[in-house]
Structure formats: C-alpha cells, structure tokens
Amino acid sequence: MDDAAHEDYFTARLEPWQRDAIASLGTHSPLPTEGAIAVPCCGPGRDLELLAEALPEREIVGVDASLEMCSRARRRCRRFARVRIEHADPTKLAAHWGGQLGALLSCFGLQETPDPGATISDWAHCLAPRGRMVVVFWPGEVESADAPFGILRELLAAELGRTPEASWEAGLPQLLEAAGARILDDAAVTHPMEHPDASALFEAFAHDEKGRALALEHGFETIDRLRTRFVERLPEGPIVHHPVARRIVAERVT
C-alpha cells in the first residue's frame, strides 16, 4: 500500500468522527464571529476541507509538524481561499495565538503528542473569551480485547514489552479548568468502521506514521511477526467493528 492509498484508507474511515466534531463546534451556542479557527495536527487535511465546507466565511488555519502532511493538506484545500496551512509545532500555539482564536478543532492528534496534557492546556490558552474547542482522540482502550484495535494493542504490548501510557486522560478536565476553560461536553463517540479483511487493516497500520516508526526502531521482522499474529487472531473476510473515541467540547471563560 503506497502513501496515497494509506491516506485514502484512513481518511474515509475517520470522517464520521470528524463530521461529528465539526457539528459539535456550534451545538451549545453560536461560535464567536471573530477569530480564526485553528486545526492543529491537521494531517492530510480532510478535516480542514470539511470545516471549510461547513463554515465558508471563516479563516481556517491548519498546523502540522510534518512537511509532507502540510503539502498534502495544501493540495487538498487549494480550492478554499480562506484556508491556509502552517508548518509548525502544533503543541505550542499559545505563543502566537494566545487569547485570539474563535475556535480550535483537533481530530486524532492529541494522543500522538509527547505531552497531551500540556498540549491541550496550550490549546485552551489560544482561545478568545467564549472561544470553543473540540478535541477528539483515541483513549487508552479504544475497544474490547477481542476487537481489531484491542488485539493490535495486545500484540504490540507483548512484542514491545510496554503498554501505551494513558494516565494523562483522567487529568484533562482539571487542566482545562486551570487554563480558563469549562467543559461543555465529554462523551464517548463510536461509529462503525469497515475493512476488506484483517490483512488490509494491518497493511494500513504498517504504512501509518506509527507503523513506519515501529519498523525503523524494531525492524521489519517485528512487523512481519505482528502481521502474522494479527491475521491469525481475526476471522477471514470483511471486518466491521466499532472503535470508541473520546470527544471533549470546551469553552474559554477567562
């Protein structure tokens, strides 16, 4: 699977969560009319595209640390005059946008940052008064142990001898409050996700940024072992499962 195929593979499958997040921006009350909307960890830019279609009059700024992802996002969003992409550290935005943003949207980037707690605090400080933030991320346990992502988590833990650290999740409400924001909603959001078969799902993972980093650090033989064990654990044929993401909607009050 080449990079373009990988991008298409996950872009379509994550879109229901992205659409839900965009709809949540204005659910509780109208967004402030002033201030840009930032999209940190924008990746290849599908959420930017959806956001620009939903809010065509707003200035939208995507931020990503990857030059490759910035290039893809620019190509995807070139038809939108009010969308721009910046190559920058998406975890440190307050120094530039402190107290200025009308809104901030992030889908599936928070859990990939080195310090998610510090990151979400930084994002909250970017908001203007009454500014809105919607952050969607994969929690430590996305689904049950017998579902595809649960199996992959178990196999990675067995192969690498470590389990991803997720203790930061519990402290997010307190961090947001300390940053002058109040949580309007904190919900589990699930949608069905479909795959042609277990091999296709694993290949998508292997070509993902995290999978490529794993291969570079631990060797391609590790990827081969994981692939074999993963496919053995799942039935043949199409797979439908229901991953659960966490969605936090917050508003800046001070």
Tab-separated table of N, CA, C and O in Angstrom, residues 7-8 10-16 18-19 22 39 41-54 60 69 72-77 79-80 83 85 105 107:
chain	number	residue	atom	x	y	z
A	7	GLU	N	-3.393	7.095	2.856
A	7	GLU	CA	-4.131	8.311	3.208
A	7	GLU	C	-5.620	8.127	2.926
A	7	GLU	O	-6.477	8.433	3.754
A	8	ASP	N	-5.942	7.592	1.755
A	8	ASP	CA	-7.334	7.374	1.405
A	8	ASP	C	-7.978	6.340	2.321
A	8	ASP	O	-9.154	6.458	2.673
A	10	PHE	N	-7.508	5.535	5.571
A	10	PHE	CA	-7.939	6.014	6.876
A	10	PHE	C	-8.760	7.300	6.799
A	10	PHE	O	-9.597	7.552	7.669
A	11	THR	N	-8.552	8.111	5.770
A	11	THR	CA	-9.320	9.345	5.664
A	11	THR	C	-10.813	9.063	5.634
A	11	THR	O	-11.598	9.663	6.376
A	12	ALA	N	-11.220	8.148	4.803
A	12	ALA	CA	-12.644	7.827	4.698
A	12	ALA	C	-13.182	7.215	5.982
A	12	ALA	O	-14.320	7.476	6.380
A	13	ARG	N	-12.378	6.422	6.662
A	13	ARG	CA	-12.852	5.707	7.850
A	13	ARG	C	-12.929	6.597	9.086
A	13	ARG	O	-13.671	6.300	10.017
A	14	LEU	N	-12.159	7.679	9.105
A	14	LEU	CA	-12.212	8.601	10.247
A	14	LEU	C	-13.200	9.746	10.042
A	14	LEU	O	-13.518	10.471	10.983
A	15	GLU	N	-13.706	9.890	8.845
A	15	GLU	CA	-14.561	11.032	8.541
A	15	GLU	C	-15.806	11.133	9.420
A	15	GLU	O	-16.201	12.250	9.796
A	16	PRO	N	-16.474	10.030	9.798
A	16	PRO	CA	-17.652	10.198	10.670
A	16	PRO	C	-17.334	10.904	11.986
A	16	PRO	O	-18.130	11.724	12.469
A	18	GLN	N	-14.857	13.056	12.373
A	18	GLN	CA	-14.545	14.434	12.024
A	18	GLN	C	-15.818	15.254	11.812
A	18	GLN	O	-15.921	16.393	12.278
A	19	ARG	N	-16.782	14.688	11.125
A	19	ARG	CA	-18.049	15.388	10.916
A	19	ARG	C	-18.756	15.636	12.249
A	19	ARG	O	-19.338	16.712	12.466
A	22	ILE	N	-17.017	18.583	13.991
A	22	ILE	CA	-17.347	19.879	13.390
A	22	ILE	C	-18.756	20.303	13.788
A	22	ILE	O	-18.999	21.472	14.135
A	39	VAL	N	-6.646	24.338	13.382
A	39	VAL	CA	-6.762	22.875	13.343
A	39	VAL	C	-5.362	22.304	13.522
A	39	VAL	O	-4.653	22.038	12.547
A	41	CYS	N	-2.408	19.572	14.302
A	41	CYS	CA	-2.269	18.155	13.913
A	41	CYS	C	-3.238	17.864	12.768
A	41	CYS	O	-3.953	16.860	12.773
A	42	CYS	N	-3.232	18.728	11.763
A	42	CYS	CA	-4.232	18.635	10.698
A	42	CYS	C	-3.986	17.489	9.736
A	42	CYS	O	-4.884	17.125	8.965
A	43	GLY	N	-2.789	16.892	9.743
A	43	GLY	CA	-2.527	15.761	8.865
A	43	GLY	C	-2.776	16.105	7.407
A	43	GLY	O	-2.504	17.216	6.957
A	44	PRO	N	-3.345	15.163	6.640
A	44	PRO	CA	-3.545	15.407	5.203
A	44	PRO	C	-4.680	16.353	4.884
A	44	PRO	O	-4.928	16.651	3.717
A	45	GLY	N	-5.422	16.832	5.890
A	45	GLY	CA	-6.310	17.960	5.689
A	45	GLY	C	-7.768	17.676	5.393
A	45	GLY	O	-8.510	18.595	5.035
A	46	ARG	N	-8.231	16.449	5.584
A	46	ARG	CA	-9.649	16.194	5.320
A	46	ARG	C	-10.538	16.966	6.287
A	46	ARG	O	-11.583	17.492	5.884
A	47	ASP	N	-10.157	17.084	7.556
A	47	ASP	CA	-10.965	17.860	8.487
A	47	ASP	C	-10.979	19.341	8.119
A	47	ASP	O	-11.987	20.025	8.299
A	48	LEU	N	-9.875	19.847	7.564
A	48	LEU	CA	-9.856	21.229	7.080
A	48	LEU	C	-10.867	21.421	5.949
A	48	LEU	O	-11.594	22.414	5.893
A	49	GLU	N	-10.877	20.476	5.044
A	49	GLU	CA	-11.789	20.526	3.907
A	49	GLU	C	-13.248	20.509	4.370
A	49	GLU	O	-14.070	21.318	3.929
A	50	LEU	N	-13.573	19.616	5.290
A	50	LEU	CA	-14.931	19.530	5.821
A	50	LEU	C	-15.313	20.805	6.573
A	50	LEU	O	-16.446	21.289	6.469
A	51	LEU	N	-14.362	21.337	7.326
A	51	LEU	CA	-14.617	22.551	8.098
A	51	LEU	C	-14.856	23.742	7.168
A	51	LEU	O	-15.750	24.568	7.411
A	52	ALA	N	-14.070	23.837	6.115
A	52	ALA	CA	-14.234	24.940	5.162
A	52	ALA	C	-15.572	24.854	4.440
A	52	ALA	O	-16.188	25.876	4.127
A	53	GLU	N	-16.033	23.648	4.177
A	53	GLU	CA	-17.344	23.489	3.545
A	53	GLU	C	-18.465	23.887	4.502
A	53	GLU	O	-19.468	24.474	4.091
A	54	ALA	N	-18.284	23.569	5.791
A	54	ALA	CA	-19.317	23.882	6.782
A	54	ALA	C	-19.332	25.356	7.166
A	54	ALA	O	-20.400	25.923	7.440
A	60	ILE	N	-9.487	29.688	8.377
A	60	ILE	CA	-9.131	28.392	8.952
A	60	ILE	C	-7.645	28.169	8.736
A	60	ILE	O	-7.134	28.346	7.618
A	69	MET	N	2.760	16.170	5.406
A	69	MET	CA	1.336	16.346	5.671
A	69	MET	C	0.876	17.754	5.293
A	69	MET	O	-0.225	17.937	4.774
A	72	ARG	N	0.297	17.769	1.589
A	72	ARG	CA	-0.943	17.085	1.218
A	72	ARG	C	-2.158	17.937	1.561
A	72	ARG	O	-3.122	18.005	0.788
A	73	ALA	N	-2.105	18.566	2.727
A	73	ALA	CA	-3.234	19.405	3.139
A	73	ALA	C	-3.399	20.592	2.193
A	73	ALA	O	-4.525	20.975	1.840
A	74	ARG	N	-2.291	21.185	1.757
A	74	ARG	CA	-2.386	22.314	0.822
A	74	ARG	C	-3.009	21.873	-0.501
A	74	ARG	O	-3.837	22.590	-1.075
A	75	ARG	N	-2.600	20.695	-0.983
A	75	ARG	CA	-3.185	20.203	-2.228
A	75	ARG	C	-4.685	19.955	-2.063
A	75	ARG	O	-5.484	20.297	-2.935
A	76	ARG	N	-5.053	19.382	-0.944
A	76	ARG	CA	-6.460	19.053	-0.714
A	76	ARG	C	-7.324	20.314	-0.591
A	76	ARG	O	-8.481	20.324	-1.007
A	77	CYS	N	-6.760	21.372	-0.023
A	77	CYS	CA	-7.554	22.558	0.312
A	77	CYS	C	-7.291	23.742	-0.612
A	77	CYS	O	-7.713	24.863	-0.302
A	79	ARG	N	-8.648	24.778	-3.182
A	79	ARG	CA	-9.829	25.472	-3.707
A	79	ARG	C	-10.468	26.406	-2.680
A	79	ARG	O	-11.413	27.125	-3.006
A	80	PHE	N	-9.976	26.398	-1.447
A	80	PHE	CA	-10.561	27.235	-0.398
A	80	PHE	C	-9.644	28.426	-0.116
A	80	PHE	O	-8.568	28.275	0.455
A	83	VAL	N	-8.478	29.133	3.638
A	83	VAL	CA	-7.752	28.093	4.372
A	83	VAL	C	-6.264	28.220	4.076
A	83	VAL	O	-5.859	28.327	2.919
A	85	ILE	N	-2.237	26.685	5.472
A	85	ILE	CA	-1.551	25.622	6.209
A	85	ILE	C	-0.209	26.145	6.680
A	85	ILE	O	0.540	26.752	5.901
A	105	LEU	N	-10.110	23.037	16.555
A	105	LEU	CA	-10.609	21.694	16.281
A	105	LEU	C	-9.428	20.754	16.097
A	105	LEU	O	-8.512	21.056	15.332
A	107	CYS	N	-8.729	16.494	15.580
A	107	CYS	CA	-9.238	15.120	15.475
A	107	CYS	C	-8.073	14.137	15.384
A	107	CYS	O	-7.345	14.113	14.390
